mmCIF file of C-alpha atoms in Angstrom:
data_model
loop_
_atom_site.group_PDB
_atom_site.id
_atom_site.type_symbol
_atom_site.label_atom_id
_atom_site.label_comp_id
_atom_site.label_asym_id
_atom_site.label_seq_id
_atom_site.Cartn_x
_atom_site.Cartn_y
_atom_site.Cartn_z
ATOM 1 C CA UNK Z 1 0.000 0.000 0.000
ATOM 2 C CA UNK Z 2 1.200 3.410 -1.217
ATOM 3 C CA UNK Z 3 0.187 6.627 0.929
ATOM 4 C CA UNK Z 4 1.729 10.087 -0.252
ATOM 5 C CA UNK Z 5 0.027 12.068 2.815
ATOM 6 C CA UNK Z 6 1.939 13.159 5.468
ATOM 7 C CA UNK Z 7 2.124 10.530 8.419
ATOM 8 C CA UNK Z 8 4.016 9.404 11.696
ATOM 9 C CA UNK Z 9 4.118 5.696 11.146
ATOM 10 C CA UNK Z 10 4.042 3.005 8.854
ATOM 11 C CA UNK Z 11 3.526 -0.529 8.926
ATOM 12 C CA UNK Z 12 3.883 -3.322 6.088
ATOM 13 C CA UNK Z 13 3.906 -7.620 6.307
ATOM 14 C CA UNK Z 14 5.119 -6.813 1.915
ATOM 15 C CA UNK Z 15 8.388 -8.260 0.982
ATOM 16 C CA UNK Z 16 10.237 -5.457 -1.390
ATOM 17 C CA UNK Z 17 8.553 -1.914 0.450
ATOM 18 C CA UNK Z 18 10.718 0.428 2.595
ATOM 19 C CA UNK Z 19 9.408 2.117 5.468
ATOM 20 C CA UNK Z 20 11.260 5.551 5.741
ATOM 21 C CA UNK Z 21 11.448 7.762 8.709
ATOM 22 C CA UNK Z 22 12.505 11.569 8.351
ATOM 23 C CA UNK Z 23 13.650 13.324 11.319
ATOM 24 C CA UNK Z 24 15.837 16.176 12.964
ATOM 25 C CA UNK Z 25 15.863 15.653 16.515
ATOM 26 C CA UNK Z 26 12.733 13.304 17.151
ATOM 27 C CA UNK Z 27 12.760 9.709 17.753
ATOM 28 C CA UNK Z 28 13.011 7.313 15.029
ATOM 29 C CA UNK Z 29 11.768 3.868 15.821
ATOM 30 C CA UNK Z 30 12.433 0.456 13.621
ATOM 31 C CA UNK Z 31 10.445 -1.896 14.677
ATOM 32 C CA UNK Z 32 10.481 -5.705 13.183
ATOM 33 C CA UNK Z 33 8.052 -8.853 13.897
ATOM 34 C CA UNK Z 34 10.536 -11.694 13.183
ATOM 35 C CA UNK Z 35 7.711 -14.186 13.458
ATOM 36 C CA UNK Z 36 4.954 -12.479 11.368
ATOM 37 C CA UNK Z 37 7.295 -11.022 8.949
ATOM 38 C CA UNK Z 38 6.557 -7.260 9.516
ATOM 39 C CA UNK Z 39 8.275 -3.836 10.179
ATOM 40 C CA UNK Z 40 6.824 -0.472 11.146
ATOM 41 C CA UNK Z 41 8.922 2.826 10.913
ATOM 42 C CA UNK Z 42 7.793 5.127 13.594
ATOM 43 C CA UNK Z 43 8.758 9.580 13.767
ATOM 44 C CA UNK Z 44 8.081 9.949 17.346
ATOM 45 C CA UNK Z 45 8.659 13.676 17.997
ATOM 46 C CA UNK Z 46 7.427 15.461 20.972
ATOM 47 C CA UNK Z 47 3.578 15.723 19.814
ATOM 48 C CA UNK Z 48 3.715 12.123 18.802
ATOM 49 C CA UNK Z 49 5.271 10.660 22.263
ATOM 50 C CA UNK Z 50 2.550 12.912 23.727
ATOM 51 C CA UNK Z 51 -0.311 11.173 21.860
ATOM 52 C CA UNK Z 52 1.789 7.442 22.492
ATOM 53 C CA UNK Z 53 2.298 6.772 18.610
ATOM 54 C CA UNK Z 54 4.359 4.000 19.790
ATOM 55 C CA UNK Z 55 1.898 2.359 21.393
ATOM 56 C CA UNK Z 56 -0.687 2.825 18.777
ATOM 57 C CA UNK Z 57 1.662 1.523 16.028
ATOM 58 C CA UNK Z 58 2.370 -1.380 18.111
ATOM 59 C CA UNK Z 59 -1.783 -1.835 18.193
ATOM 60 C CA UNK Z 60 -2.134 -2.124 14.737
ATOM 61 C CA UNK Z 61 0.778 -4.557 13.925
ATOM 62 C CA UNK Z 62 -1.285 -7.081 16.449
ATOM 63 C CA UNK Z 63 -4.509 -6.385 15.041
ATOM 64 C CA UNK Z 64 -3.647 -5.733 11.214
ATOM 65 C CA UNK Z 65 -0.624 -8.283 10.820
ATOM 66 C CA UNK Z 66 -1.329 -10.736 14.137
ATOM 67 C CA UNK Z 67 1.905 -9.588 15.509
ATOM 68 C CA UNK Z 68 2.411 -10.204 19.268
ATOM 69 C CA UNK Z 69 4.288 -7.586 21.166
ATOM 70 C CA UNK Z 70 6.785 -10.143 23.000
ATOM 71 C CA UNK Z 71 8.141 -10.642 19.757
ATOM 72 C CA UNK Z 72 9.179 -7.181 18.067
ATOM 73 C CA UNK Z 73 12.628 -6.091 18.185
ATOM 74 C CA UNK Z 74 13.052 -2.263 18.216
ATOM 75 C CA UNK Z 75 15.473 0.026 17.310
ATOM 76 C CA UNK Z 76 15.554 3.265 18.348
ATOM 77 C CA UNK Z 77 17.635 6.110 16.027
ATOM 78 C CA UNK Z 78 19.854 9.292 17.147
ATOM 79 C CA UNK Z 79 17.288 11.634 18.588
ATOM 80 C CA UNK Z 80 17.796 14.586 20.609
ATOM 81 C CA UNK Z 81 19.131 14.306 24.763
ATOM 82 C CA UNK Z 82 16.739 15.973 27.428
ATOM 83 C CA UNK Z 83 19.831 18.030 28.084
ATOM 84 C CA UNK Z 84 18.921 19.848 25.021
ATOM 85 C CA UNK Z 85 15.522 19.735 24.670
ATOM 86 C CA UNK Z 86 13.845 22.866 26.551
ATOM 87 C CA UNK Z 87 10.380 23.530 25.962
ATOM 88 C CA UNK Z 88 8.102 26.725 27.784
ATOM 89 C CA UNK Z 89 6.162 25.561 30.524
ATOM 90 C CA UNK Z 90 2.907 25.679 29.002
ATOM 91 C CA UNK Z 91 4.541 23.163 26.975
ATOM 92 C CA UNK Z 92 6.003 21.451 29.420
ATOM 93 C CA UNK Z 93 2.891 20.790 31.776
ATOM 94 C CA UNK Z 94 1.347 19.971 28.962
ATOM 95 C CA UNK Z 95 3.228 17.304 27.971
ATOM 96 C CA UNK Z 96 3.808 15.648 31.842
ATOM 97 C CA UNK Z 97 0.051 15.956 32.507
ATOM 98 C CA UNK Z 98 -0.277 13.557 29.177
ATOM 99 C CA UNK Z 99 2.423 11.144 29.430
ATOM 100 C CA UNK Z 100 1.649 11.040 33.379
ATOM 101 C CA UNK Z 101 5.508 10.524 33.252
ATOM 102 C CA UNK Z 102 8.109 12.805 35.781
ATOM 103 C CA UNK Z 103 10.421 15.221 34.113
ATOM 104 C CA UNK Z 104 13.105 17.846 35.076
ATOM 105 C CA UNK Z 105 11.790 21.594 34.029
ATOM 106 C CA UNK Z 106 12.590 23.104 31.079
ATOM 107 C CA UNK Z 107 13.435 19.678 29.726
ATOM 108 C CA UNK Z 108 11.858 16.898 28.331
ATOM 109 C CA UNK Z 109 13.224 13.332 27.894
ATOM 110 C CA UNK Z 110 11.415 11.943 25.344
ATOM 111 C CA UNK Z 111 13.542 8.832 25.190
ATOM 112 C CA UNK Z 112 12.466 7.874 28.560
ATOM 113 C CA UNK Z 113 9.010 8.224 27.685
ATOM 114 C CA UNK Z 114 9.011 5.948 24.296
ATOM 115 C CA UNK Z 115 10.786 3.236 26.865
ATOM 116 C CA UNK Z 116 7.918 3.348 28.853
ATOM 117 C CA UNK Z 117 5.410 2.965 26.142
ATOM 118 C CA UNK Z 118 7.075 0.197 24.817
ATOM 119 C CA UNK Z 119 7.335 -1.434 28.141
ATOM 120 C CA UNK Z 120 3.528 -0.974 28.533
ATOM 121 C CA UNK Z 121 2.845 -2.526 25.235
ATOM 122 C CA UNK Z 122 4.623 -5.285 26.258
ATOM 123 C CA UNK Z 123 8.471 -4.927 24.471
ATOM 124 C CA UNK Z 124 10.346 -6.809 26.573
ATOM 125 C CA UNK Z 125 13.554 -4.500 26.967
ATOM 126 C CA UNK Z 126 15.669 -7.211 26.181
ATOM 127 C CA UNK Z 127 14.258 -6.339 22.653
ATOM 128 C CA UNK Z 128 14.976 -2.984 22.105
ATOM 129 C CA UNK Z 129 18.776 -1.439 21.167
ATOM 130 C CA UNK Z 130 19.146 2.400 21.434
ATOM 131 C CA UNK Z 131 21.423 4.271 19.406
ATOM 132 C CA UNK Z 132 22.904 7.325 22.419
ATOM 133 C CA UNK Z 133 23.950 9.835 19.963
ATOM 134 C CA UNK Z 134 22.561 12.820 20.811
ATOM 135 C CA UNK Z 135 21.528 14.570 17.441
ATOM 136 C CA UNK Z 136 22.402 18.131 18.911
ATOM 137 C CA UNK Z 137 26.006 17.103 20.453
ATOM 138 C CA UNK Z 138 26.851 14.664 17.868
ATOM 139 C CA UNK Z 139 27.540 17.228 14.190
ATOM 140 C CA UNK Z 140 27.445 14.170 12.308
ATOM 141 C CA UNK Z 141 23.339 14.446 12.841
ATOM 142 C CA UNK Z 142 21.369 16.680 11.348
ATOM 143 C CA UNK Z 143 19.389 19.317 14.599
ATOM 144 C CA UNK Z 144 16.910 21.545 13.883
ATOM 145 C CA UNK Z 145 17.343 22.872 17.767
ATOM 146 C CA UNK Z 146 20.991 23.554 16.730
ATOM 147 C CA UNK Z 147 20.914 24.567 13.423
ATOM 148 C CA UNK Z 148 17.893 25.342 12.497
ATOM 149 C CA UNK Z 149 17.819 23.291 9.406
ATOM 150 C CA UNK Z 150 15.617 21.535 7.547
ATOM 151 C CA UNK Z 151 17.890 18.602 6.543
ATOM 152 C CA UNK Z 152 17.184 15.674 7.466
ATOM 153 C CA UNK Z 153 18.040 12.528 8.429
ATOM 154 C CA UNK Z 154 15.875 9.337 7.162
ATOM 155 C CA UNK Z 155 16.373 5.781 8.723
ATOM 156 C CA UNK Z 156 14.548 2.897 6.523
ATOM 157 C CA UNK Z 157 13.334 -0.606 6.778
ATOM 158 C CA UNK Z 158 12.011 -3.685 5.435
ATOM 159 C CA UNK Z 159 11.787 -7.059 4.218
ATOM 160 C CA UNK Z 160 14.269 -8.504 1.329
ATOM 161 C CA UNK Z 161 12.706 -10.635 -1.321
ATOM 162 C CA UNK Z 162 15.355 -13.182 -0.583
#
């Protein structure tokens, strides 16, 4: 299936498609069902982790493809560090009050968060490698909070014919 709108996640079972995720400083999540044959590419960026896109992608592969969560392996991209992600506090309470997850004010830790999710959908963590570079420290990233850019960086997956 082909959609050319705008969206935060993608999920295929197809052999031959690649699931692309474009981001600066938000969270790019792999995600593959080794036992179902399926993938998901997730852009979890700070309105997404607020609404729990993870867990809602990780909803659909069970219902759509059958998946169970015990069995996805994750992967979780470069993504911005709470030390460098300052929001206002209208933001900021905004965000805690949804996640019902503790933070340090001005900053959010949106890695944290997406653990949790996961965990609650039933990820075992056992299944789930982060990548630590921070995508405002690390120059070889692209960081909108940095420099302002709109480059991007695009992490992709899928399943070979083969």
């Amino acid at each position: 299936p082909v959609n050319h709108g705008v969206v935060d996640a993608l999920i295929t079972d197809q052999k031959g498609f690649l699931l692309c995720v474009k981001y600066a400083d938000c969270i790019p999540l792999m995600v593959y069902d080794p036992v179902k044959g399926a993938v998901a590419g997730i852009h979890s960026g700070r309105t997404g982790t607020e609404k729990n896109i993870v867990n809602k992608t990780i909803e659909r592969l069970c219902k759509e493809i059958g998946s169970k969560s015990r069995d996805l392996k994750v992967a979780i991209g470069p993504s911005i560090c709470s030390d460098h992600y300052e929001v206002s506090e209208e933001i900021f309470r905004s965000f805690v009050k949804n996640v019902q997850i503790d933070q340090e004010y001005p900053f959010l830790d949106l890695i944290r968060v997406v653990l949790k999710q996961l965990s609650d959908s039933g990820v075992s963590s056992d299944n789930i490698v982060i990548y630590p570079q921070c995508t405002y420290e690390d120059e070889n990233y692209y960081s909108y909070r940095r420099d302002g850019t709109t480059k991007r960086q695009i992490s992709v997956i899928g399943l070979n014919n083969g």
